Short mmCIF file of C-alpha atoms and ligand atoms in Angstrom, two decimals:
data_model
loop_
_atom_site.label_atom_id
_atom_site.label_comp_id
_atom_site.label_asym_id
_atom_site.label_seq_id
_atom_site.Cartn_x
_atom_site.Cartn_y
_atom_site.Cartn_z
CA MET A 160 -199.98 21.32 -4.98
CA GLY A 161 -203.29 20.67 -6.64
CA ASP A 162 -205.41 21.53 -3.61
CA GLY A 163 -203.44 24.73 -3.21
CA LYS A 164 -202.72 24.33 0.48
CA ILE A 165 -199.37 25.81 1.42
CA GLU A 166 -199.17 24.01 4.75
CA ASP A 167 -199.05 20.70 2.86
CA ASN A 168 -195.93 21.68 0.97
CA PRO A 169 -192.88 21.10 3.19
CA LYS A 170 -190.67 23.09 0.79
CA ILE A 171 -192.46 26.30 1.57
CA LEU A 172 -191.82 25.94 5.27
CA SER A 173 -188.12 25.16 5.11
CA GLY A 174 -185.20 27.48 4.48
CA PRO A 175 -184.98 30.75 2.60
CA VAL A 176 -187.20 30.92 -0.43
CA LEU A 177 -185.90 32.64 -3.52
CA THR A 178 -188.50 33.97 -5.86
CA ASN A 179 -187.10 32.39 -9.01
CA SER A 180 -187.29 28.95 -7.43
CA PRO A 181 -190.31 26.69 -7.95
CA ASN A 182 -191.52 27.87 -4.54
CA ALA A 183 -191.53 31.39 -5.81
CA VAL A 184 -193.64 30.48 -8.79
CA LEU A 185 -196.00 28.81 -6.35
CA SER A 186 -196.02 31.85 -4.14
CA LYS A 187 -196.70 34.12 -7.08
CA THR A 188 -199.61 32.12 -8.40
CA LEU A 189 -201.09 31.30 -5.02
CA LEU A 190 -200.40 34.44 -3.06
CA GLY A 191 -200.05 37.04 -5.76
CA ARG A 192 -203.76 37.70 -5.99
CA TYR A 193 -203.97 38.70 -2.33
CA LYS A 194 -201.85 41.74 -3.13
CA ASP A 195 -204.92 43.25 -4.75
CA LEU A 196 -207.14 42.58 -1.76
CA PRO A 197 -208.71 45.95 -0.93
CA LEU A 198 -207.82 47.33 2.50
CA PRO A 199 -210.11 49.53 4.57
CA ALA A 200 -209.65 53.09 3.36
CA ASP A 201 -208.83 54.37 6.85
CA ARG A 202 -205.91 51.99 7.29
CA VAL A 203 -202.50 52.99 6.03
CA LEU A 204 -199.52 50.65 6.15
CA ALA A 205 -196.20 52.24 6.99
CA THR A 206 -192.89 50.44 6.50
CA TYR A 207 -190.32 51.81 8.94
CA ILE A 208 -186.80 51.39 7.54
CA TRP A 209 -183.54 51.75 9.47
CA ILE A 210 -179.82 51.06 9.30
CA ASP A 211 -178.78 48.25 11.66
CA GLY A 212 -175.67 47.78 13.80
CA THR A 213 -173.48 46.86 10.81
CA GLY A 214 -173.90 50.38 9.44
CA GLU A 215 -174.62 48.96 5.99
CA SER A 216 -177.57 46.57 6.21
CA LEU A 217 -181.16 47.72 6.30
CA ARG A 218 -183.98 46.41 8.45
CA CYS A 219 -187.66 47.15 8.23
CA LYS A 220 -190.96 46.44 9.90
CA ASP A 221 -194.52 47.40 9.15
CA ARG A 222 -197.31 48.95 11.16
CA THR A 223 -200.87 50.07 10.62
CA LEU A 224 -201.69 53.75 10.94
CA ASN A 225 -205.23 54.92 11.41
CA PHE A 226 -204.54 58.21 9.73
CA ILE A 227 -202.92 59.32 6.51
CA PRO A 228 -199.53 60.88 7.14
CA LYS A 229 -199.43 64.42 5.82
CA GLN A 230 -196.74 64.34 3.22
CA ALA A 231 -197.91 61.27 1.36
CA LYS A 232 -201.40 62.57 0.89
CA ASP A 233 -202.60 63.02 -2.63
CA LYS A 234 -203.34 66.43 -4.02
CA LEU A 235 -207.03 65.62 -3.98
CA THR A 236 -206.96 64.70 -0.33
CA ARG A 237 -205.35 68.03 0.51
CA LEU A 238 -208.02 69.85 -1.43
CA LEU A 239 -210.78 67.95 0.28
CA GLU A 240 -209.30 68.80 3.61
CA LYS A 241 -209.71 72.48 2.94
CA MET A 242 -213.37 72.16 2.02
CA ASN A 243 -216.03 72.15 4.63
CA LYS A 244 -217.49 68.86 5.74
CA LYS A 245 -220.77 69.14 3.89
CA TYR A 246 -219.19 69.90 0.58
CA GLN A 247 -216.64 67.19 1.20
CA THR A 248 -219.37 64.60 1.50
CA GLN A 249 -220.96 65.77 -1.73
CA VAL A 250 -217.69 65.50 -3.61
CA LEU A 251 -216.98 62.08 -2.17
CA GLU A 252 -220.40 60.82 -3.18
CA LYS A 253 -219.73 61.83 -6.74
CA LEU A 254 -216.41 60.00 -6.89
CA LYS A 255 -216.23 56.46 -8.14
CA TRP A 256 -215.73 53.82 -5.44
CA SER A 257 -212.10 53.19 -6.39
CA HIS A 258 -211.34 56.87 -5.96
CA VAL A 259 -213.17 57.06 -2.69
CA GLN A 260 -210.99 54.28 -1.35
CA GLU A 261 -207.84 56.12 -2.19
CA HIS A 262 -208.81 59.59 -1.20
CA LEU A 263 -210.85 59.39 2.00
CA PRO A 264 -210.19 62.26 4.35
CA PRO A 265 -207.37 61.65 6.80
CA TYR A 266 -207.75 60.72 10.42
CA TYR A 267 -205.28 62.73 12.42
CA PHE A 268 -204.21 62.45 16.04
CA PRO A 269 -205.21 58.97 17.08
CA GLU A 270 -205.13 58.40 20.82
CA ASP A 271 -201.97 56.35 20.78
CA LEU A 272 -200.00 59.34 19.61
CA GLU A 273 -200.15 61.04 22.99
CA ASN A 274 -197.25 59.08 24.52
CA VAL A 275 -195.23 59.53 21.46
CA PHE A 276 -195.35 63.27 21.67
CA GLU A 277 -193.77 63.10 25.10
CA VAL A 278 -190.82 61.10 23.85
CA ARG A 279 -190.38 63.42 20.93
CA CYS A 280 -190.37 66.52 23.08
CA LYS A 281 -187.68 64.99 25.23
CA LEU A 282 -185.63 64.37 22.14
CA ARG A 283 -186.06 67.92 20.98
CA GLU A 284 -184.99 69.36 24.29
CA ARG A 285 -181.87 67.25 24.39
CA GLU A 286 -180.72 68.30 20.97
CA ASN A 287 -181.89 71.82 21.37
CA ARG A 288 -182.69 72.15 17.73
CA ASP A 289 -185.65 72.17 15.48
CA SER A 290 -184.81 69.49 12.99
CA PHE A 291 -188.01 67.56 13.13
CA ASP A 292 -189.77 67.82 9.79
CA GLU A 293 -193.20 69.32 10.34
CA ASN A 294 -194.57 67.01 7.70
CA LEU A 295 -193.77 64.01 9.81
CA LYS A 296 -195.47 65.30 12.92
CA ASP A 297 -198.15 62.68 12.78
CA LEU A 298 -195.91 59.66 12.27
CA PRO A 299 -195.35 58.01 15.63
CA ILE A 300 -191.96 57.17 17.06
CA TRP A 301 -191.65 53.40 17.22
CA ASN A 302 -189.24 50.91 18.69
CA PHE A 303 -187.61 47.55 18.06
CA ASP A 304 -185.42 44.97 19.78
CA GLY A 305 -181.93 46.39 19.33
CA SER A 306 -180.27 43.25 20.68
CA SER A 307 -181.35 41.42 17.50
CA THR A 308 -179.81 44.00 15.17
CA GLY A 309 -176.47 44.65 16.85
CA GLN A 310 -177.70 47.92 18.31
CA SER A 311 -177.89 47.23 22.03
CA ASP A 312 -177.08 44.61 24.62
CA GLY A 313 -179.76 42.38 26.06
CA HIS A 314 -180.52 44.50 29.16
CA ASN A 315 -181.99 47.64 27.73
CA SER A 316 -182.75 46.49 24.26
CA ASP A 317 -185.64 48.79 23.39
CA THR A 318 -184.32 50.97 20.60
CA PHE A 319 -186.29 53.89 19.20
CA LEU A 320 -187.11 54.58 15.57
CA VAL A 321 -187.58 58.25 14.79
CA PRO A 322 -189.26 58.95 11.43
CA ARG A 323 -187.20 61.38 9.35
CA ALA A 324 -188.31 61.12 5.75
CA MET A 325 -191.38 59.71 4.08
CA TYR A 326 -191.84 58.23 0.61
CA LYS A 327 -194.72 56.70 -1.28
CA ASP A 328 -194.68 52.91 -1.15
CA PRO A 329 -194.23 51.55 -4.70
CA PHE A 330 -195.06 48.01 -3.55
CA ARG A 331 -198.38 48.65 -1.85
CA ARG A 332 -199.16 52.01 -3.49
CA GLY A 333 -202.26 54.01 -2.53
CA ASN A 334 -201.67 55.99 0.65
CA HIS A 335 -199.13 53.51 2.01
CA VAL A 336 -195.70 54.85 2.87
CA LEU A 337 -192.04 54.01 3.35
CA VAL A 338 -190.52 55.81 6.32
CA MET A 339 -186.76 56.31 6.66
CA CYS A 340 -185.87 56.40 10.36
CA ASP A 341 -182.81 56.91 12.50
CA THR A 342 -182.18 55.05 15.73
CA PHE A 343 -181.84 56.00 19.39
CA LYS A 344 -180.96 53.94 22.44
CA HIS A 345 -183.30 53.51 25.42
CA ASN A 346 -181.88 56.71 26.96
CA MET A 347 -182.38 58.65 23.71
CA GLU A 348 -178.66 58.71 22.89
CA PRO A 349 -178.12 58.06 19.18
CA THR A 350 -176.93 54.51 18.38
CA GLU A 351 -173.36 54.01 17.13
CA THR A 352 -174.46 53.69 13.50
CA ASN A 353 -176.76 56.73 13.58
CA HIS A 354 -174.74 59.10 11.40
CA ARG A 355 -177.82 61.01 10.37
CA LEU A 356 -177.91 63.16 13.47
CA LYS A 357 -174.46 64.67 12.81
CA CYS A 358 -175.29 65.09 9.14
CA GLN A 359 -178.47 66.98 9.95
CA GLU A 360 -176.51 69.14 12.39
CA ALA A 361 -173.93 70.00 9.72
CA TYR A 362 -176.61 70.76 7.17
CA ASP A 363 -178.47 73.00 9.61
CA LYS A 364 -175.28 75.02 10.06
CA CYS A 365 -174.61 75.51 6.34
CA LYS A 366 -178.10 75.57 4.83
CA ASP A 367 -177.50 79.01 3.33
CA GLU A 368 -174.66 77.63 1.18
CA GLU A 369 -177.17 75.23 -0.37
CA PRO A 370 -175.08 72.03 -0.49
CA TRP A 371 -176.23 69.64 -3.22
CA PHE A 372 -175.25 66.01 -3.57
CA GLY A 373 -175.64 63.59 -6.47
CA ILE A 374 -174.56 60.07 -5.60
CA GLU A 375 -173.69 57.38 -8.17
CA GLN A 376 -174.56 54.06 -6.56
CA GLU A 377 -172.79 51.08 -8.09
CA TYR A 378 -173.74 47.52 -7.11
CA ILE A 379 -173.49 43.93 -8.25
CA LEU A 380 -176.21 41.30 -8.58
CA LEU A 381 -175.50 37.85 -7.17
CA ASP A 382 -177.20 34.54 -7.75
CA ALA A 383 -178.45 32.34 -4.90
CA ASP A 384 -174.99 30.68 -4.83
CA LEU A 385 -173.44 34.15 -4.21
CA ARG A 386 -171.68 34.20 -7.59
CA PRO A 387 -172.35 37.14 -9.94
CA PHE A 388 -175.75 36.71 -11.53
CA GLY A 389 -175.68 35.23 -15.03
CA TRP A 390 -172.00 34.26 -15.00
CA PRO A 391 -171.25 30.90 -16.64
CA PRO A 392 -171.10 28.00 -14.15
CA GLY A 393 -167.61 27.54 -12.75
CA GLY A 394 -166.03 30.28 -14.86
CA CYS A 395 -165.82 33.93 -15.83
CA PRO A 396 -167.38 35.77 -18.74
CA PRO A 397 -164.99 37.17 -21.41
CA PRO A 398 -162.85 40.07 -20.06
CA GLN A 399 -164.29 43.50 -19.29
CA GLY A 400 -164.80 45.92 -22.17
CA PRO A 401 -168.17 45.36 -23.83
CA TYR A 402 -170.34 45.49 -20.71
CA TYR A 403 -170.27 49.16 -19.63
CA CYS A 404 -173.50 50.72 -20.96
CA GLY A 405 -173.86 47.45 -22.88
CA VAL A 406 -176.76 46.32 -25.01
CA GLY A 407 -177.63 42.71 -25.75
CA ALA A 408 -178.38 39.53 -23.85
CA ASN A 409 -174.69 38.53 -23.75
CA LYS A 410 -173.66 41.94 -22.35
CA VAL A 411 -176.17 42.84 -19.65
CA TYR A 412 -178.28 40.82 -17.25
CA ALA A 413 -181.52 41.71 -15.41
CA ARG A 414 -182.35 44.93 -17.24
CA ASP A 415 -186.02 44.47 -16.34
CA LEU A 416 -185.10 44.54 -12.64
CA ILE A 417 -183.05 47.70 -13.13
CA ASP A 418 -185.84 49.39 -15.06
CA SER A 419 -188.41 48.44 -12.40
CA HIS A 420 -186.16 49.95 -9.76
CA TYR A 421 -185.89 53.18 -11.75
CA ARG A 422 -189.66 53.49 -11.99
CA CYS A 423 -190.31 52.48 -8.37
CA CYS A 424 -187.88 55.15 -7.14
CA LEU A 425 -189.47 57.90 -9.21
CA TYR A 426 -192.91 56.79 -8.00
CA ALA A 427 -191.74 56.80 -4.39
CA GLY A 428 -190.30 60.29 -4.69
CA VAL A 429 -186.60 59.38 -4.86
CA PRO A 430 -185.06 61.65 -7.51
CA ILE A 431 -183.17 59.16 -9.69
CA SER A 432 -181.31 61.07 -12.37
CA GLY A 433 -180.12 58.13 -14.45
CA THR A 434 -178.88 54.56 -14.62
CA ASN A 435 -176.34 52.55 -16.62
CA ALA A 436 -174.81 49.10 -16.91
CA GLU A 437 -171.31 49.00 -15.43
CA VAL A 438 -167.93 47.55 -16.35
CA MET A 439 -168.49 44.07 -14.90
CA PRO A 440 -171.35 41.89 -16.17
CA SER A 441 -174.20 42.09 -13.63
CA GLN A 442 -172.78 45.32 -12.21
CA TRP A 443 -175.06 48.33 -12.50
CA GLU A 444 -175.26 51.93 -11.37
CA PHE A 445 -178.01 54.40 -10.62
CA GLN A 446 -177.61 58.06 -9.77
CA VAL A 447 -179.62 59.87 -7.11
CA GLY A 448 -179.99 63.62 -7.03
CA PRO A 449 -178.88 66.26 -6.99
CA SER A 450 -180.65 66.40 -3.62
CA VAL A 451 -180.24 69.11 -1.02
CA GLY A 452 -178.36 68.50 2.23
CA VAL A 453 -179.33 65.59 4.42
CA SER A 454 -182.12 64.50 2.09
CA ALA A 455 -179.53 63.18 -0.40
CA ALA A 456 -178.63 60.40 2.02
CA ASP A 457 -182.29 59.72 2.91
CA ASP A 458 -182.97 59.35 -0.79
CA LEU A 459 -180.06 56.99 -1.36
CA TRP A 460 -180.92 54.71 1.56
CA VAL A 461 -184.52 54.41 0.39
CA ALA A 462 -183.33 53.71 -3.17
CA ARG A 463 -181.17 50.91 -1.72
CA TYR A 464 -184.14 49.55 0.23
CA ILE A 465 -186.33 49.49 -2.87
CA LEU A 466 -183.60 47.70 -4.81
CA HIS A 467 -183.18 44.99 -2.15
CA ARG A 468 -186.94 44.50 -2.04
CA LEU A 469 -187.34 44.20 -5.80
CA ALA A 470 -184.40 41.81 -5.94
CA GLU A 471 -186.23 39.59 -3.43
CA GLU A 472 -189.05 39.26 -5.92
CA TYR A 473 -186.64 38.73 -8.78
CA GLY A 474 -184.75 36.05 -6.88
CA VAL A 475 -181.33 37.69 -6.96
CA ILE A 476 -179.19 39.27 -4.23
CA VAL A 477 -177.84 42.81 -4.36
CA THR A 478 -174.36 43.32 -2.97
CA PHE A 479 -172.91 46.74 -2.21
CA ASP A 480 -169.56 45.19 -1.28
CA PRO A 481 -166.91 47.40 -2.90
CA LYS A 482 -164.86 44.52 -4.35
CA PRO A 483 -166.68 41.21 -4.55
CA VAL A 484 -164.66 39.86 -7.50
CA GLN A 485 -160.87 40.20 -7.72
CA ASP A 486 -159.42 41.55 -10.97
CA TRP A 487 -162.66 43.15 -12.04
CA ASN A 488 -163.82 46.70 -11.35
CA GLY A 489 -165.15 47.19 -7.83
CA SER A 490 -168.17 49.29 -6.85
CA GLY A 491 -168.12 52.84 -5.61
CA ALA A 492 -170.52 55.56 -4.58
CA HIS A 493 -168.99 58.58 -6.34
CA THR A 494 -170.35 61.62 -4.55
CA ASN A 495 -170.89 64.75 -6.63
CA PHE A 496 -170.96 67.86 -4.52
CA SER A 497 -171.60 71.56 -5.05
CA THR A 498 -172.49 74.69 -3.15
CA LYS A 499 -174.40 77.70 -4.37
CA LYS A 500 -171.11 79.57 -4.96
CA MET A 501 -169.66 76.67 -6.97
CA ARG A 502 -172.67 76.76 -9.25
CA GLU A 503 -172.42 80.50 -9.88
CA GLU A 504 -170.17 82.26 -12.45
CA ASN A 505 -166.49 81.41 -11.87
CA GLY A 506 -167.49 78.84 -9.27
CA ILE A 507 -164.39 76.90 -10.30
CA ILE A 508 -162.47 79.03 -7.80
CA GLU A 509 -164.69 77.72 -5.00
CA ILE A 510 -164.32 74.19 -6.34
CA GLU A 511 -160.53 74.50 -6.22
CA LYS A 512 -160.67 75.87 -2.69
CA ALA A 513 -162.74 72.86 -1.63
CA ILE A 514 -160.29 70.47 -3.29
CA ASP A 515 -157.42 72.14 -1.45
CA LYS A 516 -159.22 71.65 1.87
CA LEU A 517 -159.99 68.03 1.00
CA SER A 518 -156.32 67.36 0.15
CA LYS A 519 -155.36 68.17 3.76
CA VAL A 520 -157.70 65.65 5.40
CA HIS A 521 -157.54 62.71 2.97
CA MET A 522 -157.22 59.95 5.57
CA LYS A 523 -159.92 61.48 7.78
CA HIS A 524 -162.34 61.14 4.87
CA ILE A 525 -161.16 57.65 3.91
CA LYS A 526 -162.03 56.56 7.48
CA VAL A 527 -165.71 57.46 7.02
CA TYR A 528 -166.04 56.46 3.36
CA ASP A 529 -166.85 52.83 4.17
CA PRO A 530 -168.43 51.18 7.24
CA ARG A 531 -165.11 49.64 8.40
CA GLY A 532 -162.95 52.70 8.79
CA GLY A 533 -161.26 52.33 5.39
CA LYS A 534 -160.72 48.54 5.49
CA ASP A 535 -163.34 47.83 2.80
CA ASN A 536 -161.98 50.50 0.49
CA GLU A 537 -158.46 49.06 0.78
CA ARG A 538 -159.60 46.23 -1.48
CA ARG A 539 -161.08 48.66 -4.01
CA LEU A 540 -158.86 51.76 -4.11
CA THR A 541 -155.79 50.01 -5.50
CA GLY A 542 -154.82 52.51 -8.17
CA LEU A 543 -156.08 50.05 -10.78
CA HIS A 544 -159.55 49.63 -12.31
CA GLU A 545 -160.36 53.36 -12.59
CA THR A 546 -159.41 54.19 -8.98
CA ALA A 547 -156.73 56.19 -7.21
CA SER A 548 -154.62 54.57 -4.48
CA ILE A 549 -156.16 54.74 -1.02
CA ASN A 550 -152.92 56.25 0.37
CA ASP A 551 -152.63 59.26 -1.93
CA PHE A 552 -154.82 62.24 -2.58
CA SER A 553 -155.06 63.44 -6.17
CA ALA A 554 -157.33 65.65 -8.22
CA GLY A 555 -157.70 66.24 -11.91
CA VAL A 556 -159.92 67.36 -14.75
CA ALA A 557 -161.74 64.42 -16.32
CA SER A 558 -159.37 61.99 -14.56
CA ARG A 559 -160.89 58.69 -13.46
CA ALA A 560 -157.66 57.74 -11.73
CA SER A 561 -157.94 60.61 -9.22
CA SER A 562 -159.52 60.87 -5.80
CA ILE A 563 -161.38 63.97 -6.96
CA ARG A 564 -162.42 64.54 -10.55
CA ILE A 565 -163.55 67.83 -12.05
CA PRO A 566 -165.85 66.81 -14.89
CA ARG A 567 -164.72 68.11 -18.28
CA ALA A 568 -167.87 70.20 -18.73
CA VAL A 569 -167.36 71.84 -15.34
CA ALA A 570 -163.79 72.84 -16.24
CA GLU A 571 -165.03 74.32 -19.50
CA GLU A 572 -167.93 76.27 -17.99
CA LYS A 573 -165.80 77.25 -15.00
CA LYS A 574 -168.63 76.40 -12.62
CA GLY A 575 -170.59 73.39 -11.37
CA TYR A 576 -169.49 70.64 -9.01
CA LEU A 577 -166.72 68.25 -8.06
CA GLU A 578 -166.83 64.45 -7.96
CA ASP A 579 -165.39 62.66 -4.93
CA ARG A 580 -164.60 59.19 -6.30
CA ARG A 581 -163.44 57.73 -2.99
CA PRO A 582 -166.64 56.63 -1.16
CA ALA A 583 -167.16 52.86 -1.31
CA SER A 584 -170.44 51.46 -2.63
CA ASN A 585 -171.37 50.32 0.89
CA CYS A 586 -170.64 53.71 2.49
CA ASP A 587 -173.16 55.43 4.72
CA PRO A 588 -174.08 58.52 2.67
CA TYR A 589 -174.96 60.35 5.91
CA ALA A 590 -171.31 60.00 6.98
CA VAL A 591 -169.95 60.93 3.54
CA THR A 592 -172.08 64.04 3.00
CA ASN A 593 -171.49 65.05 6.63
CA ALA A 594 -167.71 64.94 6.10
CA LEU A 595 -167.93 66.94 2.86
CA MET A 596 -170.04 69.68 4.44
CA ARG A 597 -167.78 69.92 7.49
CA THR A 598 -164.51 70.01 5.53
CA CYS A 599 -165.53 72.14 2.56
CA ILE A 600 -168.08 74.55 4.06
CA LEU A 601 -167.74 74.56 7.85
CA ASN A 602 -163.91 74.39 7.86
CA GLU A 603 -163.85 71.90 10.74
P1 LIG B 759 -170.10 60.11 -14.18
O1 LIG B 759 -169.68 60.85 -15.40
O2 LIG B 759 -169.13 60.27 -13.06
O3 LIG B 759 -170.47 58.70 -14.44
P2 LIG B 759 -172.95 60.47 -13.64
O4 LIG B 759 -173.63 61.05 -14.81
O5 LIG B 759 -173.11 59.02 -13.40
O6 LIG B 759 -171.39 60.90 -13.67
O7 LIG B 759 -173.47 61.19 -12.31
C1 LIG B 759 -173.42 62.56 -12.14
C2 LIG B 759 -174.08 62.91 -10.82
O8 LIG B 759 -173.82 64.27 -10.54
C3 LIG B 759 -175.59 62.74 -10.82
O9 LIG B 759 -175.97 62.07 -9.64
C4 LIG B 759 -176.10 64.17 -10.78
O10 LIG B 759 -177.30 64.26 -10.07
C5 LIG B 759 -174.99 64.87 -10.03
N1 LIG B 759 -174.91 66.32 -10.23
C6 LIG B 759 -175.13 67.03 -11.35
N2 LIG B 759 -174.98 68.36 -11.12
C7 LIG B 759 -174.66 68.48 -9.80
C8 LIG B 759 -174.39 69.59 -8.95
N3 LIG B 759 -174.39 70.85 -9.38
N4 LIG B 759 -174.12 69.34 -7.64
C9 LIG B 759 -174.09 68.09 -7.18
N5 LIG B 759 -174.34 67.01 -7.93
C10 LIG B 759 -174.63 67.20 -9.23
MN1 LIG B 760 -171.66 57.45 -13.28
MN1 LIG B 761 -169.81 54.28 -12.53
MN1 LIG B 762 -168.62 58.95 -11.46
#
């Protein structure tokens, strides 16, 4: 190791490397400093993120842009854009070098965008709607090999990535961006796990009702051996009780990871509203939102991505499986939902109407509340461990053993929101919010 050559270390080249292993220490000391290597100011790195054929795992790949995508631009850049060229140069000259690097004027419309516009227009025509976010206009459509992600067979494996939402990149910072995409087959049909399209369609139809979603994402940290992180070798920690919102090294594990995630999300533009330790040691929760319409699910997926990425560095694995350990609480993705009317005076009447509608299509919702048509939730919604049985619909004020809970404060104020406790932690929030909008607002 002394000469610092990675190629000479066989360990580095073999097998998966976890960042808390000696290899990781090596990689941090040897490679860490290259993270600060300045990049040319007119090169922006974009990480395109998408949901693969499992409907629950994320994939990503990076590309260089030779322009700064609109939405991620700093305030200063926007200001500079409005000024005339001569004045711009003067201002830039006065800035310190570090600032200049971050805030150079953008380079729009590179040549390679021309083809992309064609594809996009085709897409627009087909859907006959205007859902493409103007802010993303300058992010190119991209593609990947769908046969390697369970999203196409080998023949026509080019699968398209359409940028839908953009976030600041907390890992690379500067002008670099994370881009949440949805996926289309070679013929521009949506892939089987693209639930975003339907969700956007539902939201477009009920925009005026202003649907808000706040999702509580529970998850569990695993060690490299796939056992819960920090659990004693070969055994279990003392029974559940002291861990929920716990404090102390024997109650909670990896708080620094959780705190980093919180900060990274806020930096990126994901509206995290809170976080807490959960009932099982190494189980945690963060809450996203309230976010409006389809953006709630964009936000949650990007929050999941950031968590997986940070956990790579930390050397632990994040599992969203709804019941990894028998006889302990499972993980859910409680989805809090409101419309404008529910939030107004006496909105409780609207909330009760929505609950009534939900009671009539219980199984229909259960089918889309996990990626396996309800199979995953069968292990979690047992009627025990703060859940209601998967087979019965129930609703109640402040009841954690119901399918739907009306929070105590909502019942008292007679307005607010309802909490759907059924979605599994590995649900696709596009599918969940889509179902809620269609049942409660669109009466489908
Ligand atoms: P719990 O008591 O179930 O643990 P949390 O405090 O963890 O609840 O989460 C509450 C969630 O409800 C948060 O994600 C928050 O953003 C969301 N929320 C709050 N008000 C509304 C509202 N009017 N509509 C939708 N979601 C809301
Ligand atoms: Mn909660
Ligand atoms: Mn919880
Ligand atoms: Mn909850």
